[in-house]
mmCIF file of C-alpha atoms in Angstrom:
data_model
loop_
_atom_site.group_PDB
_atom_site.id
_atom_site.type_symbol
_atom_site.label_atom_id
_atom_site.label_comp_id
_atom_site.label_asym_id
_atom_site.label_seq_id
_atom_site.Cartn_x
_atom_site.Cartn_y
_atom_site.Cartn_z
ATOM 1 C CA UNK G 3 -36.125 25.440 -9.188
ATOM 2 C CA UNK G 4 -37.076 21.773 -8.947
ATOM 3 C CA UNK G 5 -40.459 21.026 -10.425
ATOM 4 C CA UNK G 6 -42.790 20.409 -8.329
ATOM 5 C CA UNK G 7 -45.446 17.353 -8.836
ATOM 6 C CA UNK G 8 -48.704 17.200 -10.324
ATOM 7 C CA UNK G 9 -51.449 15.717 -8.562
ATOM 8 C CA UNK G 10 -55.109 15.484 -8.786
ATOM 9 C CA UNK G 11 -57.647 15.276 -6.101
ATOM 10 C CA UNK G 12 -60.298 13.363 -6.863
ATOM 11 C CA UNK G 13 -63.532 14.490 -4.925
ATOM 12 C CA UNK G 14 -66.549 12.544 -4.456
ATOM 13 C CA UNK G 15 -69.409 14.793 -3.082
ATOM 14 C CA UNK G 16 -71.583 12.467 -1.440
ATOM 15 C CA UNK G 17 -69.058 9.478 -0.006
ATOM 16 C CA UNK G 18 -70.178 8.676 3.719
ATOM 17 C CA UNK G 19 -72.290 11.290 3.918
ATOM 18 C CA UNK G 20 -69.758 13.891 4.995
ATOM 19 C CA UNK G 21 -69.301 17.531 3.440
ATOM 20 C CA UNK G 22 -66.449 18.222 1.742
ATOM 21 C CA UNK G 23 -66.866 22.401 0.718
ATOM 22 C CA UNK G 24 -64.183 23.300 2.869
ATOM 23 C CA UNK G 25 -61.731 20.155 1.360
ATOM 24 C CA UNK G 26 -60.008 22.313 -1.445
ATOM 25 C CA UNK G 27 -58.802 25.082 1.329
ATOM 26 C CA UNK G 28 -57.671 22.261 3.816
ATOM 27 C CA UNK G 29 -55.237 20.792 1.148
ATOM 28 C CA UNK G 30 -53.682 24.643 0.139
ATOM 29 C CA UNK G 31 -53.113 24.897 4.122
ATOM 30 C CA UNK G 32 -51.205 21.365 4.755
ATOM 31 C CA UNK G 33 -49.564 20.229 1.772
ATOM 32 C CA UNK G 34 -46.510 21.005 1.001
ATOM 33 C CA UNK G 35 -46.927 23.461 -2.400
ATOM 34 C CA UNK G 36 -43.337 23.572 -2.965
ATOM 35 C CA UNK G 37 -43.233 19.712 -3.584
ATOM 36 C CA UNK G 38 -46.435 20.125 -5.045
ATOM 37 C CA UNK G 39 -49.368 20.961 -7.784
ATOM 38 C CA UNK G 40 -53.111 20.712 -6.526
ATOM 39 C CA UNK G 41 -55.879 20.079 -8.944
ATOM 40 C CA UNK G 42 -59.362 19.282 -7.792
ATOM 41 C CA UNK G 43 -62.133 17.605 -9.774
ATOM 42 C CA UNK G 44 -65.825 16.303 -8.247
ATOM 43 C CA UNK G 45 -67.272 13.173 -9.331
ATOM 44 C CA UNK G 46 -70.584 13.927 -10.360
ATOM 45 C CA UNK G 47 -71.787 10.296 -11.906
ATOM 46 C CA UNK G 48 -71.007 6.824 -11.765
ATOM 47 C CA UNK G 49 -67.843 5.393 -12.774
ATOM 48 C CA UNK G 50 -66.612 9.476 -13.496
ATOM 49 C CA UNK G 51 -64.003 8.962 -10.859
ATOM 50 C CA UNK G 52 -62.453 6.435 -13.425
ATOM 51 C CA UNK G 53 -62.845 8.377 -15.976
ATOM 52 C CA UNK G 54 -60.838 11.419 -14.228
ATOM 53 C CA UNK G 55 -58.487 8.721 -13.457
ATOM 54 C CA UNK G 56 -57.816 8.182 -17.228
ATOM 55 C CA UNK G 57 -57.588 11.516 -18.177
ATOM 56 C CA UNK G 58 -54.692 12.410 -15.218
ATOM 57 C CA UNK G 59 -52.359 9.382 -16.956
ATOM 58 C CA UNK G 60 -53.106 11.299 -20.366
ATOM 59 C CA UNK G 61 -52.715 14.691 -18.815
ATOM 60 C CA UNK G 62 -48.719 13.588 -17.063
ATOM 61 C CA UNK G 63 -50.091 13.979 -13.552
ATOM 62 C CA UNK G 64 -47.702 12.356 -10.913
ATOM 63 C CA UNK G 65 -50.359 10.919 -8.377
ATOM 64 C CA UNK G 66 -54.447 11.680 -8.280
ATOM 65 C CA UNK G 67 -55.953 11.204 -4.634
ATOM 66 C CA UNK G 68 -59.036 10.003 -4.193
ATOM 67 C CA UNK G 69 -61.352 11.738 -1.741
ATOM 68 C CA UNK G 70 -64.132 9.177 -0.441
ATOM 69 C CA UNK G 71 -64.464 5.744 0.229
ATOM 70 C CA UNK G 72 -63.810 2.476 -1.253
ATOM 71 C CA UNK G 73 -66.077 3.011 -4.139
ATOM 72 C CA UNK G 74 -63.979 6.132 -5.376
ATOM 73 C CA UNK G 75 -60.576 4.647 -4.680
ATOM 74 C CA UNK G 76 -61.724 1.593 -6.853
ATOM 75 C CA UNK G 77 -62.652 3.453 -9.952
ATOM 76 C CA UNK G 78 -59.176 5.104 -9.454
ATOM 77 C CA UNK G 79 -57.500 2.380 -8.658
ATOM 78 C CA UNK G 80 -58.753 0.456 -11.512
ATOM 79 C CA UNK G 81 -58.087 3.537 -14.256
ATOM 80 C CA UNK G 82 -54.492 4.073 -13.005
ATOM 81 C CA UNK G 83 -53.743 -0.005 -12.393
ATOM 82 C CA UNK G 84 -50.930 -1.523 -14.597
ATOM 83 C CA UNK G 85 -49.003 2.431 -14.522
ATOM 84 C CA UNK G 86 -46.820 3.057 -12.186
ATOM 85 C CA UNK G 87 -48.739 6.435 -10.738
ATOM 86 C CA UNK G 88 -49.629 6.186 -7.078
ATOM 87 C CA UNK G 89 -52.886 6.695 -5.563
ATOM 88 C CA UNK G 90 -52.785 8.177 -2.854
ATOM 89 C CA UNK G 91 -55.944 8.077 -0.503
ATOM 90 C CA UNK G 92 -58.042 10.858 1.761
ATOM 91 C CA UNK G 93 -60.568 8.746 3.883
ATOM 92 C CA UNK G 94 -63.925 9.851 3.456
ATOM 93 C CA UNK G 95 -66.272 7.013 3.156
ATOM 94 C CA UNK G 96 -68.420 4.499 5.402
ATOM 95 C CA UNK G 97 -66.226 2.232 5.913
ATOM 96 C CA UNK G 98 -62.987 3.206 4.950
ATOM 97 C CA UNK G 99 -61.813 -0.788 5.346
ATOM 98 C CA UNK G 100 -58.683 -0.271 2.945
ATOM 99 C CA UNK G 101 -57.214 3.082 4.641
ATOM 100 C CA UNK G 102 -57.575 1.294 8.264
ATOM 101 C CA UNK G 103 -55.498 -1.560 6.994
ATOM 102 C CA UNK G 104 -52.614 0.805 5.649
ATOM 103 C CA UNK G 105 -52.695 3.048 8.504
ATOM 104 C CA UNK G 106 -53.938 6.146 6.594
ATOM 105 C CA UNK G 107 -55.253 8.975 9.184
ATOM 106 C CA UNK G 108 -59.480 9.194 8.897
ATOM 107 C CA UNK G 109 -58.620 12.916 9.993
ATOM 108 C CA UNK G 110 -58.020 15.181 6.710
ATOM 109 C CA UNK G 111 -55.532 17.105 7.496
ATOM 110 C CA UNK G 112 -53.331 13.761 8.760
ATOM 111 C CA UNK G 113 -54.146 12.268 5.784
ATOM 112 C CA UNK G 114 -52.769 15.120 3.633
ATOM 113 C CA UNK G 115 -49.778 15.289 5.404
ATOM 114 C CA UNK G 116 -49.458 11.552 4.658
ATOM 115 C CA UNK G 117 -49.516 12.510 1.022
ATOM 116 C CA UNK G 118 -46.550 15.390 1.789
ATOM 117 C CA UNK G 119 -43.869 12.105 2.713
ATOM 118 C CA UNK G 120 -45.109 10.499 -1.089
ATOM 119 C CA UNK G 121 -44.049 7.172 0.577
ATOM 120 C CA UNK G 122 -45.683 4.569 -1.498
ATOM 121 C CA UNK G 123 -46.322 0.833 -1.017
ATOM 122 C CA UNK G 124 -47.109 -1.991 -3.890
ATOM 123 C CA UNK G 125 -50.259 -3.872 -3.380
ATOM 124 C CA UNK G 126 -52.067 -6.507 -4.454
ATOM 125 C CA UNK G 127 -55.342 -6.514 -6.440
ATOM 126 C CA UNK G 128 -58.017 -8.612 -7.518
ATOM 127 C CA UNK G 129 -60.539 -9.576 -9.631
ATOM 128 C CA UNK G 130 -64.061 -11.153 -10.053
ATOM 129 C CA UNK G 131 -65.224 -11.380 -13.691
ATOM 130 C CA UNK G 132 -63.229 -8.576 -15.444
ATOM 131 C CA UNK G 133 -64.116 -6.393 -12.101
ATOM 132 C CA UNK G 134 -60.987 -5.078 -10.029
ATOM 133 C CA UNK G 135 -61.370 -5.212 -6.558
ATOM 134 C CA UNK G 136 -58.542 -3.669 -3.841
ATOM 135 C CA UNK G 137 -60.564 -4.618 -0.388
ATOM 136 C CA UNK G 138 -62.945 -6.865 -0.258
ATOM 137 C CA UNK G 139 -65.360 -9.029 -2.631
ATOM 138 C CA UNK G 140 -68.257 -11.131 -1.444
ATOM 139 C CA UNK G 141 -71.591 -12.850 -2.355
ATOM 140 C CA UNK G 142 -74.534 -13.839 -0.077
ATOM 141 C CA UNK G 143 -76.044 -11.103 2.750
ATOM 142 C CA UNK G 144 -73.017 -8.483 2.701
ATOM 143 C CA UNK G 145 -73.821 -8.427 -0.842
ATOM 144 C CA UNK G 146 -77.323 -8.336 -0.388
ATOM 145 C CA UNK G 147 -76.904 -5.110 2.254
ATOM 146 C CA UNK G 148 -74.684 -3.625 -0.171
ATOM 147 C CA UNK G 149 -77.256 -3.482 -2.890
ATOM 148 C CA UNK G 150 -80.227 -2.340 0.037
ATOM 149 C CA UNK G 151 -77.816 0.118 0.716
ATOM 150 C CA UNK G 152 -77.410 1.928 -2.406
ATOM 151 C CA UNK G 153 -80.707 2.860 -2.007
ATOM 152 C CA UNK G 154 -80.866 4.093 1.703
ATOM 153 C CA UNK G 155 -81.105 7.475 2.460
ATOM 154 C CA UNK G 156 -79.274 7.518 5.050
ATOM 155 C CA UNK G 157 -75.202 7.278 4.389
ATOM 156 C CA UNK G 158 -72.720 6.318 7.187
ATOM 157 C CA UNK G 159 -72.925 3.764 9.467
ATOM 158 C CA UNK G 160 -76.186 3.930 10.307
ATOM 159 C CA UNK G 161 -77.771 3.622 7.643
ATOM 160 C CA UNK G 162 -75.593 0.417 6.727
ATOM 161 C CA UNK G 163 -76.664 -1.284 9.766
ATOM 162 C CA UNK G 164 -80.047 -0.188 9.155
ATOM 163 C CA UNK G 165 -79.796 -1.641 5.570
ATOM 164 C CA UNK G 166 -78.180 -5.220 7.724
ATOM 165 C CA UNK G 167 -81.638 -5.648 10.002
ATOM 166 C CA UNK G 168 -84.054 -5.289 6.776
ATOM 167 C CA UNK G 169 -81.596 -7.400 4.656
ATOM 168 C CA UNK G 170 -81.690 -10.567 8.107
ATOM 169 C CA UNK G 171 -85.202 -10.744 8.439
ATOM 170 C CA UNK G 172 -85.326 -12.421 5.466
ATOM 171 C CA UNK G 173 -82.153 -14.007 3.946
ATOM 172 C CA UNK G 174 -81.348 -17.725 3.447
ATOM 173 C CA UNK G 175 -78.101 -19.549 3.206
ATOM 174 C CA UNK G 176 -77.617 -20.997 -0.197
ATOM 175 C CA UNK G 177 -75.251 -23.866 -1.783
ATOM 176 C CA UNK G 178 -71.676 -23.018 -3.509
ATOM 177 C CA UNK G 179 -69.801 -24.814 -5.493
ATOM 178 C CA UNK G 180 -66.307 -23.964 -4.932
ATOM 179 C CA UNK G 181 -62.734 -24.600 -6.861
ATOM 180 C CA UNK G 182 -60.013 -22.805 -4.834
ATOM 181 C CA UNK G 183 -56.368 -23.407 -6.464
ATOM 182 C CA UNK G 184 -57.735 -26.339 -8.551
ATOM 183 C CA UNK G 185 -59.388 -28.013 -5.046
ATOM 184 C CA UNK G 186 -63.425 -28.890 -5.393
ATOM 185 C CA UNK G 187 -65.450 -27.605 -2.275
ATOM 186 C CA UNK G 188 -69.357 -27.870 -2.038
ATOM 187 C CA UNK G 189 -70.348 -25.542 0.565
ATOM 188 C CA UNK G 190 -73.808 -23.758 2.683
ATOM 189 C CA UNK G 191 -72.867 -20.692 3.290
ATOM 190 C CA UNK G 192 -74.868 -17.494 4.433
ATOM 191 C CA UNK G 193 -72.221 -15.220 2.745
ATOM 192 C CA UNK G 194 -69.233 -15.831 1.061
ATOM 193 C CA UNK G 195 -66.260 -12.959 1.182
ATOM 194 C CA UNK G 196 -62.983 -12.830 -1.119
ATOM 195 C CA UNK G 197 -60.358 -10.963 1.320
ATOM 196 C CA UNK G 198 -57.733 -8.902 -0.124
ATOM 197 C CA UNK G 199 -57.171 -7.102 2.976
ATOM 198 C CA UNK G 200 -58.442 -8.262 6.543
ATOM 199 C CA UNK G 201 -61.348 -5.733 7.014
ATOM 200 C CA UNK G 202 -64.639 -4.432 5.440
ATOM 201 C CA UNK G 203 -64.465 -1.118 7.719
ATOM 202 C CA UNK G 204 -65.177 -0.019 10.816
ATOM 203 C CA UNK G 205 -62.490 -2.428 12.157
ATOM 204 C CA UNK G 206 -64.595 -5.244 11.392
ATOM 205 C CA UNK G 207 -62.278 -7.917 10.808
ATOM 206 C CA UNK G 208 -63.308 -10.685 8.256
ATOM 207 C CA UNK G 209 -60.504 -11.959 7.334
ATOM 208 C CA UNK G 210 -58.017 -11.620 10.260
ATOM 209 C CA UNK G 211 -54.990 -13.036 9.156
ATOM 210 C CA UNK G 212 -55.139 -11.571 5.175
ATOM 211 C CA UNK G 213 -52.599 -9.780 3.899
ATOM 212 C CA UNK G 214 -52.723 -7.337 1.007
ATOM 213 C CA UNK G 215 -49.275 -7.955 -0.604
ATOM 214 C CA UNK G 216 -48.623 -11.664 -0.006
ATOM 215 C CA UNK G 217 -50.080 -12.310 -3.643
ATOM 216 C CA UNK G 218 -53.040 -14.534 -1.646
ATOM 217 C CA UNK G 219 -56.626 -14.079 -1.711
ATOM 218 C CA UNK G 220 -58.601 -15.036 1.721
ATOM 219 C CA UNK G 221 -61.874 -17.063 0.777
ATOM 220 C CA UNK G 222 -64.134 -16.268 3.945
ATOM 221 C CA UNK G 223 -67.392 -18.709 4.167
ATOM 222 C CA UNK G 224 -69.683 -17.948 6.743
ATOM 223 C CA UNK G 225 -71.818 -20.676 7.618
ATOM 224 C CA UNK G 226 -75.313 -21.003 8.937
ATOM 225 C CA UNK G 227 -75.657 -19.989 12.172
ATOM 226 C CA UNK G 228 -78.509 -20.001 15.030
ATOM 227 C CA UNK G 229 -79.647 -15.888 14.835
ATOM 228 C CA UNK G 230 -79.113 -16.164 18.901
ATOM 229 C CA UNK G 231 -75.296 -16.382 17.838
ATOM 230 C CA UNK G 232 -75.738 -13.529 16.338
ATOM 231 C CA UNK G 233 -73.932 -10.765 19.167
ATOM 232 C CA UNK G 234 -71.289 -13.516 19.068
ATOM 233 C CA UNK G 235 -70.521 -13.433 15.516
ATOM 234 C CA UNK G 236 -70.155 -9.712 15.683
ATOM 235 C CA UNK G 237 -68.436 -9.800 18.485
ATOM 236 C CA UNK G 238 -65.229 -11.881 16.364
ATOM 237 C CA UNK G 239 -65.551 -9.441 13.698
ATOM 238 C CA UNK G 240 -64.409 -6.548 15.856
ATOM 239 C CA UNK G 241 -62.434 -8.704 17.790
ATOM 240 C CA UNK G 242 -60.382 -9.716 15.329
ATOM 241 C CA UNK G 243 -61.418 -13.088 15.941
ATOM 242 C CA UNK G 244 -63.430 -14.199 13.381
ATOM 243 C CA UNK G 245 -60.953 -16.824 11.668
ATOM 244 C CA UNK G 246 -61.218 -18.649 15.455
ATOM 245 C CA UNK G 247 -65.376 -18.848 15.241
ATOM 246 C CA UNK G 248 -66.944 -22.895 14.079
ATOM 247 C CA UNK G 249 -68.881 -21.266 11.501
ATOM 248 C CA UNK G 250 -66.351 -19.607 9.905
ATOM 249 C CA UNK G 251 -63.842 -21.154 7.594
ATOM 250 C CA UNK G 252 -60.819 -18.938 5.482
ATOM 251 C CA UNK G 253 -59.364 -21.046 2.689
ATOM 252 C CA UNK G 254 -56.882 -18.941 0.929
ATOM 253 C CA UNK G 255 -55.956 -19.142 -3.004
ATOM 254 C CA UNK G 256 -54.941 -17.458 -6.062
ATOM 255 C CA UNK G 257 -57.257 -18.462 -8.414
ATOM 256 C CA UNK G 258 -61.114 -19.126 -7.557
ATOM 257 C CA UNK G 259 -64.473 -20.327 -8.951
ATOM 258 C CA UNK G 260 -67.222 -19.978 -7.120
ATOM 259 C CA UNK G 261 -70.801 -21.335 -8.633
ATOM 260 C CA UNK G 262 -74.126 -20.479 -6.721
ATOM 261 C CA UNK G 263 -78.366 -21.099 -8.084
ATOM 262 C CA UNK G 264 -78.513 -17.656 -10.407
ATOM 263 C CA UNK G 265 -77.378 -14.304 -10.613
ATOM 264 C CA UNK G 266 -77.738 -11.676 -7.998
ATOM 265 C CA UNK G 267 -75.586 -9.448 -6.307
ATOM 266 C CA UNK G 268 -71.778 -9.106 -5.781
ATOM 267 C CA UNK G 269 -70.389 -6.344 -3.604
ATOM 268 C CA UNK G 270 -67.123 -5.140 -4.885
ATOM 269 C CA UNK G 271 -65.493 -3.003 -2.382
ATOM 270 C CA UNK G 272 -69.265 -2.584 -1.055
ATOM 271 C CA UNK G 273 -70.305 -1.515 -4.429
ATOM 272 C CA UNK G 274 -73.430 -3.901 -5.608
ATOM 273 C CA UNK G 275 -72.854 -5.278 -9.200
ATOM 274 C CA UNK G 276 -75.224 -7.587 -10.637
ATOM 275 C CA UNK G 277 -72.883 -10.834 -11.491
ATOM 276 C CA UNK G 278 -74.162 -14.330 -13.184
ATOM 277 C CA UNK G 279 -74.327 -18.018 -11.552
ATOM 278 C CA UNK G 280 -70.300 -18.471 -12.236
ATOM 279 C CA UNK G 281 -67.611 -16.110 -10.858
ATOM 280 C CA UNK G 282 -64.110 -16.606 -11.548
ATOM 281 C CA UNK G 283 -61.572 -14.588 -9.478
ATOM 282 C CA UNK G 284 -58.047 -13.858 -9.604
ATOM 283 C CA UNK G 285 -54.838 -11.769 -7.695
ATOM 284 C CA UNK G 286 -52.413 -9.880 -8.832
ATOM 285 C CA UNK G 287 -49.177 -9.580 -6.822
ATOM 286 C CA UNK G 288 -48.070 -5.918 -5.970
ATOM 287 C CA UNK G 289 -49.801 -4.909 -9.193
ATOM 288 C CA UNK G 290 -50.734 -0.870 -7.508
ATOM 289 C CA UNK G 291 -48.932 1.708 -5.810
ATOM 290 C CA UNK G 292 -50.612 3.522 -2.919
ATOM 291 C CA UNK G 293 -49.058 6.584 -0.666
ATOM 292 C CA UNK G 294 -49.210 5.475 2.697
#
């Protein structure tokens, strides 16, 4: 009898505000148990997905999957990068920007099936200041409403946008100082986002043309804007259009330095960390494998 694979599903509990009680029994109905060997483990702590992640290389596990949003699949991503295990990838968060780029089913039991064909697909990955980042990396408001929305009661969509409107009431543009592939920019910008793939979520397109395994990084500056432009500027981000807007310029590169006032806030895959006044960031070409 041909052995079947091991793989563990990661589980985070609270990811886009969605229960997940019923997740375990879904998986025993649709996969396929003669291919393979269901474990399931809950995050119940920061960075614990990661540390699950370590523990399945040490354990021989063929694949973990993680269960939430881009938060969860970059602490697994980052534990399992440089191996050649897969990650495979059950959609479950607010924004789910990296599973709308591969095509990965936001409905469960799609998704699981997904995981049934074990195709897999090398990606890129990147990283600002010893962080890895698979998605998306910015400075400026989005990383301002990332770090308002950590503490927001309210998960999902709407409590990001409600996060957005308390974040804009208030928020200036500020001066960069950028060096993109050994080129010297000086630039106002009211945010500033490092594109690994072309969307944050929500098929909001900020980097239209990016590309996640063509060993390029997207450097997305926004520029000051009137606020009446605001509906318009939305409007390219779910239009796809965003690259064609005159306050938006994409300058793509491999290796980056961006230096802004002070420290503050960087969203990694819409995860705040608190970053100094100099970030250096970097790709790696088709350095993960991801069932798609």
């Amino acid at each position: 009898m041909r052995k079947r694979k091991r793989i563990l599903f990661v589980i985070n509990p609270i990811s886009g505000g969605k229960k997940k009680t019923a997740f375990n029994k879904q998986v025993l109905e649709v996969l396929d148990l003669e291919k393979f060997d269901p474990t399931f483990k809950i995050t119940d702590h920061p960075n614990h997905a990661y540390e699950l992640g370590k523990s399945a290389i040490l354990e021989g596990y063929d694949a973990v999957v993680a269960v939430g949003g881009d938060g969860t699949i970059n602490e697994l991503g980052s534990a399992i990068l440089g191996t050649d295990m897969p990650l495979g990838i059950v959609p479950e968060g607010s924004g789910n920007g990296l599973a709308l780029y591969l095509g990965i089913p936001l409905n469960e039991s799609a998704a699981i099936r997904r995981i049934n064909r074990f195709d897999t697909v090398e990606v890129d990955t990147g990283e600002i200041n010893g962080r890895n980042f698979f998605n998306i990396a910015g400075l400026g408001f989005d990383a301002s409403v990332s770090d308002h929305f950590a503490t927001e009661t309210i998960r999902g969509p709407i409590g990001y946008l409600r996060s957005a409107i308390n974040v804009l009431s208030n928020f200036k543009p500020s001066i960069y100082r950028l060096v993109i592939d050994g080129k010297e920019y000086r630039k106002e910008a009211f945010m500033i986002s490092v594109a690994n793939s072309p969307q944050y979520g929500n098929n909001a397109y900020i980097a239209p043309q990016a590309s996640i395994n063509d060993g390029i990084l997207d450097v997305c500056i926004v520029k000051r804007f009137p606020l009446y432009l605001l509906p318009k500027m939305v409007f390219h981000l779910f239009n796809k259009s965003a690259d064609q807007s005159e306050y938006v310029e994409i300058i793509p590169g491999k290796k980056i330095e961006i230096v802004r006032d002070g420290k503050g806030p960087v969203h990694v895959d819409g995860e705040p960390v608190e970053m100094g006044e100099k970030l250096e960031i970097a790709i790696r070409h088709k350095s993960l494998k991801i069932i798609c």
